[in-house]
Amino acid sequence: MSAALDARLLWEYGDCRREDRRESLPVDACSEADLVSRACSGEVEAFEELVRRYRNDVYGLAWHFLRNREDAWDASQEVFVKAHRALRRFRGDASFKTWLLRITANHCKDALKRRRLRTVPLEDLPYEPPVDTPGADPGRAAETGELAVALEMALNKLSHKHKTAFILREMEGLSYEEMAGVMGCSMGTVMSRLHHARRNLRDLLAQWGAMG
Amino acid sequence: MRGATCATCWPNGARWGEKMNKRRFQKIEKALDGGDSSGLSGEEASLLGDLARMRAGARALADASPRIEDAQFPSFMAGVREAIGQPQRGSHRGFWAFASLATAALVVAVSTLMVFSGEPPAATASVVEQATTEIRGAVVHWQHSEEGDTTVWLDVADSDIW
């Protein structure tokens, strides 16, 4: 065969081979962008993989707001349903996780408004101190555990936006830029809210004598 | 007064004697995020320690948070799939919104028509068909003129009616 025909066949065959390879790529090996693209085109497995990857990010945030496992479970499912319906509107400006957490925060805010959540007494809190790990300082672990319980109570005293800022930064580990994407505000506003959250929490914990 | 004075105690029990303004607090927060902490005063370093302990407490809370384990994932996903398969709640919202808007527009249109259509024609009565009186002994008479006017008069008995 001539070199030109070889090149043409290779180009055509190469294209098919690449397409075949992309389609046969298992979902758990795909990048987030590929998964979103495939989910947008209706591929169920791709969307399920997205749910698998981010279920605990969504569930954890929902639990911190709603403080009830069943409600957080329901809310998480509803978040993914909303995400599925809005998938075509996801532009990719922020990460998929940031987009999901934004839906979660807004959904939980609406749920709290509907439920009129009341403060749960300390003895009803679902928190359990972390399990002792070998080599860990048990005194330090106990101190952290007690502080964590008090912190949980103090968080409930904050406004929704301040609580959101603290949870996203200190519990979810988001960067300021990611937080701005989730909260739908500027980075300056994010830092201001986080500042107020830390200040108010610190003052509350100091008043309760929980700072040690 | 610059800044705000916190009415709480330091961890060692001493009452704060100085103001902790926003700028100083933000300097401490920067140190918490990995910035330079060498220039902090004793009180600022103590506050940095408090924030670090709060961070550790927050991470302990996060670590103790419930999770959707792999074994639970199939039932979680089944719920999501089922909800996706159901018709979207509030899909008739658009219809009701349109119906409300149309009703409001109709009410406004009818009201405007009534306001600007003018007063109804005044009622007129020019033909007397019957006349009666309760005065004992009195008789009512009427007469129509050619100009369209009607005259009504009363014939009263000679005795005074008052």
CSV table of C-alpha atoms in Angstrom, one decimal:
chain,number,residue,atom,x,y,z
A,1,MET,CA,0.0,0.0,0.0
A,2,SER,CA,1.1,3.6,-0.6
A,3,ALA,CA,2.3,5.7,2.3
A,4,ALA,CA,-0.6,8.1,1.7
A,5,LEU,CA,-3.1,5.3,1.9
A,6,ASP,CA,-1.4,4.0,5.0
A,7,ALA,CA,-1.6,7.3,6.7
A,8,ARG,CA,-5.2,7.7,5.8
A,9,LEU,CA,-6.1,4.3,7.1
A,10,LEU,CA,-4.1,4.9,10.2
A,11,TRP,CA,-5.8,8.2,10.7
A,12,GLU,CA,-9.3,6.6,10.2
A,13,TYR,CA,-8.4,3.4,12.1
A,14,GLY,CA,-6.7,5.4,14.8
A,15,ASP,CA,-9.8,7.5,15.3
A,16,CYS,CA,-12.0,4.5,15.6
A,17,ARG,CA,-9.5,2.9,18.0
A,18,ARG,CA,-9.4,6.0,20.2
A,19,GLU,CA,-13.2,6.2,20.2
A,20,ASP,CA,-13.5,2.5,21.0
A,21,ARG,CA,-10.9,2.9,23.8
A,22,ARG,CA,-12.8,5.9,25.2
A,23,GLU,CA,-16.1,4.1,25.2
A,24,SER,CA,-14.7,0.9,26.8
A,25,LEU,CA,-12.9,2.8,29.5
A,26,PRO,CA,-14.4,1.7,32.8
A,27,VAL,CA,-16.1,4.5,34.7
A,28,ASP,CA,-14.0,4.2,37.8
A,29,ALA,CA,-10.9,5.0,35.7
A,30,CYS,CA,-12.4,8.1,34.1
A,31,SER,CA,-11.6,11.6,35.0
A,32,GLU,CA,-14.3,13.8,36.5
A,33,ALA,CA,-14.7,15.8,33.3
A,34,ASP,CA,-15.2,12.6,31.3
A,35,LEU,CA,-17.7,11.3,33.8
A,36,VAL,CA,-19.7,14.5,33.7
A,37,SER,CA,-19.6,14.5,29.9
A,38,ARG,CA,-20.8,10.9,29.7
A,39,ALA,CA,-23.5,11.5,32.3
A,40,CYS,CA,-24.7,14.5,30.3
A,41,SER,CA,-25.1,12.3,27.3
A,42,GLY,CA,-27.3,10.0,29.3
A,43,GLU,CA,-24.9,7.3,30.5
A,44,VAL,CA,-26.3,5.9,33.7
A,45,GLU,CA,-23.1,4.3,34.8
A,46,ALA,CA,-21.2,7.5,34.6
A,47,PHE,CA,-23.7,9.3,36.8
A,48,GLU,CA,-23.6,6.5,39.3
A,49,GLU,CA,-19.9,6.7,39.5
A,50,LEU,CA,-20.2,10.4,40.2
A,51,VAL,CA,-22.6,9.6,43.0
A,52,ARG,CA,-20.3,7.0,44.3
A,53,ARG,CA,-17.3,9.4,44.4
A,54,TYR,CA,-19.0,12.3,46.0
A,55,ARG,CA,-21.7,10.7,48.2
A,56,ASN,CA,-19.9,11.3,51.4
A,57,ASP,CA,-19.0,14.9,50.6
A,58,VAL,CA,-22.7,15.6,50.2
A,59,TYR,CA,-23.8,13.4,53.0
A,60,GLY,CA,-21.3,14.8,55.5
A,61,LEU,CA,-22.2,18.4,54.7
A,62,ALA,CA,-25.9,17.5,54.9
A,63,TRP,CA,-25.4,15.8,58.3
A,64,HIS,CA,-23.6,18.8,59.7
A,65,PHE,CA,-26.5,21.0,58.9
A,66,LEU,CA,-29.4,18.7,59.6
A,67,ARG,CA,-27.8,16.6,62.4
A,68,ASN,CA,-30.0,13.6,61.7
A,69,ARG,CA,-28.9,10.6,59.8
A,70,GLU,CA,-32.2,9.9,58.1
A,71,ASP,CA,-32.8,13.5,57.1
A,72,ALA,CA,-29.2,13.8,55.8
A,73,TRP,CA,-29.7,10.5,53.8
A,74,ASP,CA,-32.9,11.9,52.2
A,75,ALA,CA,-31.4,15.3,51.6
A,76,SER,CA,-28.3,13.7,50.0
A,77,GLN,CA,-30.5,11.7,47.6
A,78,GLU,CA,-32.5,14.8,46.7
A,79,VAL,CA,-29.3,16.7,46.1
A,80,PHE,CA,-28.2,14.1,43.6
A,81,VAL,CA,-31.6,14.1,41.9
A,82,LYS,CA,-31.4,17.8,41.5
A,83,ALA,CA,-27.8,17.5,40.2
A,84,HIS,CA,-29.0,14.9,37.6
A,85,ARG,CA,-31.7,17.2,36.4
A,86,ALA,CA,-29.4,20.2,36.3
A,87,LEU,CA,-26.4,18.4,34.8
A,88,ARG,CA,-26.7,20.1,31.4
A,89,ARG,CA,-26.4,23.5,33.1
A,90,PHE,CA,-23.1,22.5,34.8
A,91,ARG,CA,-20.6,24.7,32.9
A,92,GLY,CA,-17.4,23.4,34.5
A,93,ASP,CA,-16.3,26.8,35.8
A,94,ALA,CA,-15.8,25.2,39.2
A,95,SER,CA,-15.2,21.6,40.1
A,96,PHE,CA,-18.1,19.1,40.2
A,97,LYS,CA,-17.6,18.7,43.9
A,98,THR,CA,-17.9,22.5,44.5
A,99,TRP,CA,-21.1,22.5,42.4
A,100,LEU,CA,-22.6,19.6,44.3
A,101,LEU,CA,-21.8,21.1,47.7
A,102,ARG,CA,-23.4,24.4,46.6
A,103,ILE,CA,-26.6,22.5,45.8
A,104,THR,CA,-26.3,20.7,49.1
A,105,ALA,CA,-25.8,23.9,51.1
A,106,ASN,CA,-28.8,25.5,49.5
A,107,HIS,CA,-31.0,22.4,49.8
A,108,CYS,CA,-30.1,22.1,53.5
A,109,LYS,CA,-30.8,25.8,54.1
A,110,ASP,CA,-34.3,25.3,52.7
A,111,ALA,CA,-34.8,22.2,54.7
A,112,LEU,CA,-33.8,23.9,57.9
A,113,LYS,CA,-36.2,26.7,57.1
A,114,ARG,CA,-39.0,24.2,56.7
A,115,ARG,CA,-38.2,22.2,59.7
A,116,ARG,CA,-37.3,25.0,62.2
A,117,LEU,CA,-34.6,23.0,63.6
A,118,ARG,CA,-34.2,23.3,67.4
A,119,THR,CA,-31.1,22.8,69.5
A,120,VAL,CA,-30.6,19.2,70.5
A,121,PRO,CA,-29.8,18.7,74.1
A,122,LEU,CA,-26.2,17.7,74.8
A,123,GLU,CA,-27.1,14.1,75.8
A,124,ASP,CA,-28.9,13.6,72.6
A,125,LEU,CA,-26.0,14.6,70.3
A,126,PRO,CA,-25.0,11.7,68.1
A,127,TYR,CA,-21.3,12.5,68.5
A,128,GLU,CA,-19.0,9.9,69.8
A,129,PRO,CA,-15.4,10.6,70.7
A,130,PRO,CA,-12.8,9.3,68.2
A,131,VAL,CA,-11.5,5.8,68.9
A,132,ASP,CA,-8.1,5.7,70.6
A,133,THR,CA,-5.3,4.9,68.1
A,134,PRO,CA,-2.1,3.2,69.1
A,135,GLY,CA,0.6,5.6,70.2
A,136,ALA,CA,-2.0,8.5,70.5
A,137,ASP,CA,-2.0,10.6,73.6
A,138,PRO,CA,-5.2,9.5,75.4
A,139,GLY,CA,-5.3,12.8,77.4
A,140,ARG,CA,-5.1,14.8,74.2
A,141,ALA,CA,-7.7,12.7,72.6
A,142,ALA,CA,-10.1,13.1,75.5
A,143,GLU,CA,-9.6,16.8,75.5
A,144,THR,CA,-10.2,17.0,71.8
A,145,GLY,CA,-13.3,14.9,72.2
A,146,GLU,CA,-14.8,17.2,74.9
A,147,LEU,CA,-13.9,20.2,72.8
A,148,ALA,CA,-15.6,18.6,69.8
A,149,VAL,CA,-18.8,18.1,71.7
A,150,ALA,CA,-18.8,21.7,72.9
A,151,LEU,CA,-17.9,22.9,69.4
A,152,GLU,CA,-20.9,21.0,68.0
A,153,MET,CA,-23.1,22.9,70.4
A,154,ALA,CA,-21.5,26.2,69.7
A,155,LEU,CA,-21.9,25.7,65.9
A,156,ASN,CA,-25.6,25.6,66.4
A,157,LYS,CA,-25.5,29.1,67.9
A,158,LEU,CA,-24.1,30.5,64.7
A,159,SER,CA,-26.0,32.0,61.8
A,160,HIS,CA,-26.4,29.7,58.8
A,161,LYS,CA,-23.8,31.6,56.7
A,162,HIS,CA,-21.2,31.6,59.5
A,163,LYS,CA,-21.8,28.0,60.3
A,164,THR,CA,-21.5,27.1,56.6
A,165,ALA,CA,-18.2,29.0,56.3
A,166,PHE,CA,-16.7,27.2,59.3
A,167,ILE,CA,-17.9,23.7,58.2
A,168,LEU,CA,-16.6,24.1,54.7
A,169,ARG,CA,-13.2,25.3,55.8
A,170,GLU,CA,-12.5,23.3,59.0
A,171,MET,CA,-14.4,20.1,58.3
A,172,GLU,CA,-14.6,19.8,54.6
A,173,GLY,CA,-11.2,21.3,54.0
A,174,LEU,CA,-12.2,23.4,51.1
A,175,SER,CA,-9.9,26.2,49.9
A,176,TYR,CA,-11.2,29.8,50.0
A,177,GLU,CA,-11.8,29.8,46.3
A,178,GLU,CA,-13.9,26.6,46.5
A,179,MET,CA,-15.8,28.0,49.5
A,180,ALA,CA,-16.6,31.1,47.4
A,181,GLY,CA,-18.0,28.8,44.7
A,182,VAL,CA,-20.1,26.8,47.2
A,183,MET,CA,-21.4,29.9,49.0
A,184,GLY,CA,-21.9,32.0,45.9
A,185,CYS,CA,-20.0,35.0,47.1
A,186,SER,CA,-16.6,36.6,46.8
A,187,MET,CA,-13.5,35.4,48.5
A,188,GLY,CA,-13.5,38.5,50.7
A,189,THR,CA,-16.9,37.7,51.9
A,190,VAL,CA,-15.9,34.1,52.6
A,191,MET,CA,-13.0,35.2,54.7
A,192,SER,CA,-15.1,37.7,56.6
A,193,ARG,CA,-17.7,35.1,57.4
A,194,LEU,CA,-15.1,32.6,58.5
A,195,HIS,CA,-13.4,35.3,60.6
A,196,HIS,CA,-16.7,36.0,62.4
A,197,ALA,CA,-17.5,32.3,62.8
A,198,ARG,CA,-14.1,31.6,64.4
A,199,ARG,CA,-14.3,34.6,66.6
A,200,ASN,CA,-17.9,33.8,67.8
A,201,LEU,CA,-17.0,30.2,68.4
A,202,ARG,CA,-13.9,31.0,70.3
A,203,ASP,CA,-15.7,33.4,72.5
A,204,LEU,CA,-18.5,30.9,73.2
A,205,LEU,CA,-16.1,28.0,74.0
A,206,ALA,CA,-14.1,30.3,76.2
A,207,GLN,CA,-17.3,31.3,78.1
A,208,TRP,CA,-18.1,27.6,78.6
A,209,GLY,CA,-14.6,26.9,79.8
A,210,ALA,CA,-14.2,24.4,77.0
A,211,MET,CA,-10.9,25.8,75.6
A,212,GLY,CA,-8.8,24.1,78.3
B,1,MET,CA,-13.2,53.3,70.4
B,2,ARG,CA,-11.0,51.2,68.1
B,3,GLY,CA,-11.8,47.6,67.9
B,4,ALA,CA,-13.9,45.7,70.5
B,5,THR,CA,-13.0,44.4,73.9
B,6,CYS,CA,-13.8,40.8,74.5
B,7,ALA,CA,-15.4,40.2,77.8
B,8,THR,CA,-14.0,36.7,78.2
B,9,CYS,CA,-11.0,35.3,79.9
B,10,TRP,CA,-7.7,34.0,78.5
B,11,PRO,CA,-7.2,30.3,79.0
B,12,ASN,CA,-5.0,31.0,82.0
B,13,GLY,CA,-7.9,32.8,83.7
B,14,ALA,CA,-6.5,36.3,83.3
B,15,ARG,CA,-9.0,38.8,82.0
B,16,TRP,CA,-8.2,40.4,78.7
B,17,GLY,CA,-6.9,43.9,79.2
B,18,GLU,CA,-6.3,44.8,75.6
B,19,LYS,CA,-8.4,45.1,72.5
B,20,MET,CA,-8.4,42.4,69.9
B,21,ASN,CA,-9.3,44.1,66.7
B,22,LYS,CA,-10.2,42.5,63.5
B,23,ARG,CA,-6.8,43.1,61.9
B,24,ARG,CA,-4.9,41.4,64.7
B,25,PHE,CA,-7.3,38.5,64.6
B,26,GLN,CA,-6.8,38.1,60.9
B,27,LYS,CA,-3.0,38.1,61.4
B,28,ILE,CA,-3.5,35.2,63.7
B,29,GLU,CA,-5.8,33.4,61.2
B,30,LYS,CA,-3.1,33.7,58.6
B,31,ALA,CA,-0.7,32.1,60.9
B,32,LEU,CA,-3.2,29.3,61.4
B,33,ASP,CA,-3.3,28.7,57.7
B,34,GLY,CA,0.5,28.3,57.6
B,35,GLY,CA,1.7,31.8,57.6
B,36,ASP,CA,4.5,33.3,59.6
B,37,SER,CA,3.8,33.0,63.3
B,38,SER,CA,7.1,34.3,64.6
B,39,GLY,CA,6.0,37.9,64.9
B,40,LEU,CA,3.0,37.1,67.2
B,41,SER,CA,2.8,38.4,70.7
B,42,GLY,CA,2.3,36.1,73.7
B,43,GLU,CA,-1.5,36.8,73.7
B,44,GLU,CA,-1.7,36.4,70.0
B,45,ALA,CA,0.2,33.1,70.1
B,46,SER,CA,-2.2,31.9,72.8
B,47,LEU,CA,-5.2,32.8,70.6
B,48,LEU,CA,-3.5,30.9,67.8
B,49,GLY,CA,-3.4,27.9,70.0
B,50,ASP,CA,-7.1,28.3,70.7
B,51,LEU,CA,-7.9,28.4,67.0
B,52,ALA,CA,-5.6,25.4,66.4
B,53,ARG,CA,-7.5,23.4,69.1
B,54,MET,CA,-10.8,24.5,67.5
B,55,ARG,CA,-9.5,23.2,64.2
B,56,ALA,CA,-8.5,19.9,65.8
B,57,GLY,CA,-12.0,19.6,67.4
B,58,ALA,CA,-13.6,20.3,64.0
B,59,ARG,CA,-11.5,17.6,62.4
B,60,ALA,CA,-12.5,15.2,65.1
B,61,LEU,CA,-16.1,16.0,64.4
B,62,ALA,CA,-15.6,15.5,60.7
B,63,ASP,CA,-13.9,12.1,61.3
B,64,ALA,CA,-16.7,11.0,63.6
B,65,SER,CA,-19.4,12.0,61.0
B,66,PRO,CA,-21.5,9.2,59.7
B,67,ARG,CA,-20.7,8.0,56.2
B,68,ILE,CA,-22.5,6.1,53.5
B,69,GLU,CA,-20.4,2.9,53.4
B,70,ASP,CA,-19.9,0.8,50.3
B,71,ALA,CA,-22.4,-1.7,51.6
B,72,GLN,CA,-25.0,1.0,51.9
B,73,PHE,CA,-24.3,2.5,48.5
B,74,PRO,CA,-26.7,0.2,46.5
B,75,SER,CA,-29.7,1.2,48.5
B,76,PHE,CA,-28.7,4.8,48.4
B,77,MET,CA,-28.3,4.7,44.7
B,78,ALA,CA,-31.6,2.8,44.3
B,79,GLY,CA,-33.4,5.7,46.0
B,80,VAL,CA,-31.7,8.3,43.7
B,81,ARG,CA,-32.6,6.2,40.6
B,82,GLU,CA,-36.2,5.9,41.8
B,83,ALA,CA,-36.5,9.6,42.4
B,84,ILE,CA,-35.0,10.4,39.0
B,85,GLY,CA,-37.5,8.1,37.4
B,86,GLN,CA,-40.5,9.9,39.0
B,87,PRO,CA,-42.0,12.9,37.3
B,88,GLN,CA,-40.5,16.1,38.5
B,89,ARG,CA,-42.4,17.6,41.4
B,90,GLY,CA,-43.8,21.0,40.7
B,91,SER,CA,-43.9,20.3,36.9
B,92,HIS,CA,-47.3,22.0,36.8
B,93,ARG,CA,-45.9,25.1,38.5
B,94,GLY,CA,-45.6,26.8,35.2
B,95,PHE,CA,-49.3,26.2,34.4
B,96,TRP,CA,-50.6,27.6,37.6
B,97,ALA,CA,-48.3,30.6,37.4
B,98,PHE,CA,-49.7,31.3,33.9
B,99,ALA,CA,-53.3,30.8,35.1
B,100,SER,CA,-52.7,33.2,38.1
B,101,LEU,CA,-51.2,35.8,35.8
B,102,ALA,CA,-54.1,35.4,33.3
B,103,THR,CA,-56.7,35.8,36.0
B,104,ALA,CA,-54.9,38.9,37.4
B,105,ALA,CA,-54.8,40.4,33.9
B,106,LEU,CA,-58.5,39.7,33.4
B,107,VAL,CA,-59.4,41.4,36.7
B,108,VAL,CA,-57.3,44.4,35.8
B,109,ALA,CA,-58.9,44.6,32.3
B,110,VAL,CA,-62.4,44.4,33.7
B,111,SER,CA,-61.7,47.0,36.4
B,112,THR,CA,-60.2,49.4,33.8
B,113,LEU,CA,-63.2,48.9,31.5
B,114,MET,CA,-65.6,49.8,34.3
B,115,VAL,CA,-63.6,52.8,35.3
B,116,PHE,CA,-63.3,54.3,31.9
B,117,SER,CA,-66.8,53.3,30.4
B,118,GLY,CA,-68.5,56.3,32.1
B,119,GLU,CA,-71.5,56.5,34.3
B,120,PRO,CA,-74.6,54.6,33.5
B,121,PRO,CA,-77.4,56.7,32.0
B,122,ALA,CA,-79.5,58.4,34.6
B,123,ALA,CA,-82.8,56.7,35.2
B,124,THR,CA,-85.7,58.8,34.0
B,125,ALA,CA,-89.4,58.6,34.6
B,126,SER,CA,-91.8,60.8,32.7
B,127,VAL,CA,-95.0,58.8,32.5
B,128,VAL,CA,-97.2,58.5,35.6
B,129,GLU,CA,-99.1,55.3,35.5
B,130,GLN,CA,-100.6,55.3,38.9
B,131,ALA,CA,-100.7,57.6,42.0
B,132,THR,CA,-102.0,57.0,45.4
B,133,THR,CA,-102.1,58.8,48.7
B,134,GLU,CA,-102.6,57.8,52.3
B,135,ILE,CA,-104.3,61.1,53.3
B,136,ARG,CA,-107.9,60.2,54.1
B,137,GLY,CA,-110.3,61.9,51.8
B,138,ALA,CA,-107.7,63.2,49.4
B,139,VAL,CA,-107.7,62.4,45.7
B,140,VAL,CA,-104.6,62.4,43.4
B,141,HIS,CA,-104.9,63.9,39.9
B,142,TRP,CA,-102.3,64.0,37.1
B,143,GLN,CA,-102.1,65.5,33.7
B,144,HIS,CA,-99.6,65.0,30.9
B,145,SER,CA,-98.7,68.0,28.7
B,146,GLU,CA,-97.8,68.0,25.1
B,147,GLU,CA,-94.2,69.0,26.0
B,148,GLY,CA,-93.8,65.7,27.8
B,149,ASP,CA,-94.2,67.1,31.3
B,150,THR,CA,-96.5,65.6,33.9
B,151,THR,CA,-98.3,67.5,36.6
B,152,VAL,CA,-99.5,65.8,39.7
B,153,TRP,CA,-101.8,67.5,42.3
B,154,LEU,CA,-103.8,66.5,45.3
B,155,ASP,CA,-107.4,67.4,46.1
B,156,VAL,CA,-107.8,67.5,49.9
B,157,ALA,CA,-111.1,67.6,51.8
B,158,ASP,CA,-112.1,70.9,53.4
B,159,SER,CA,-111.2,69.8,56.9
B,160,ASP,CA,-107.6,70.6,58.0
B,161,ILE,CA,-105.3,67.5,57.6
B,162,TRP,CA,-102.8,68.7,60.2
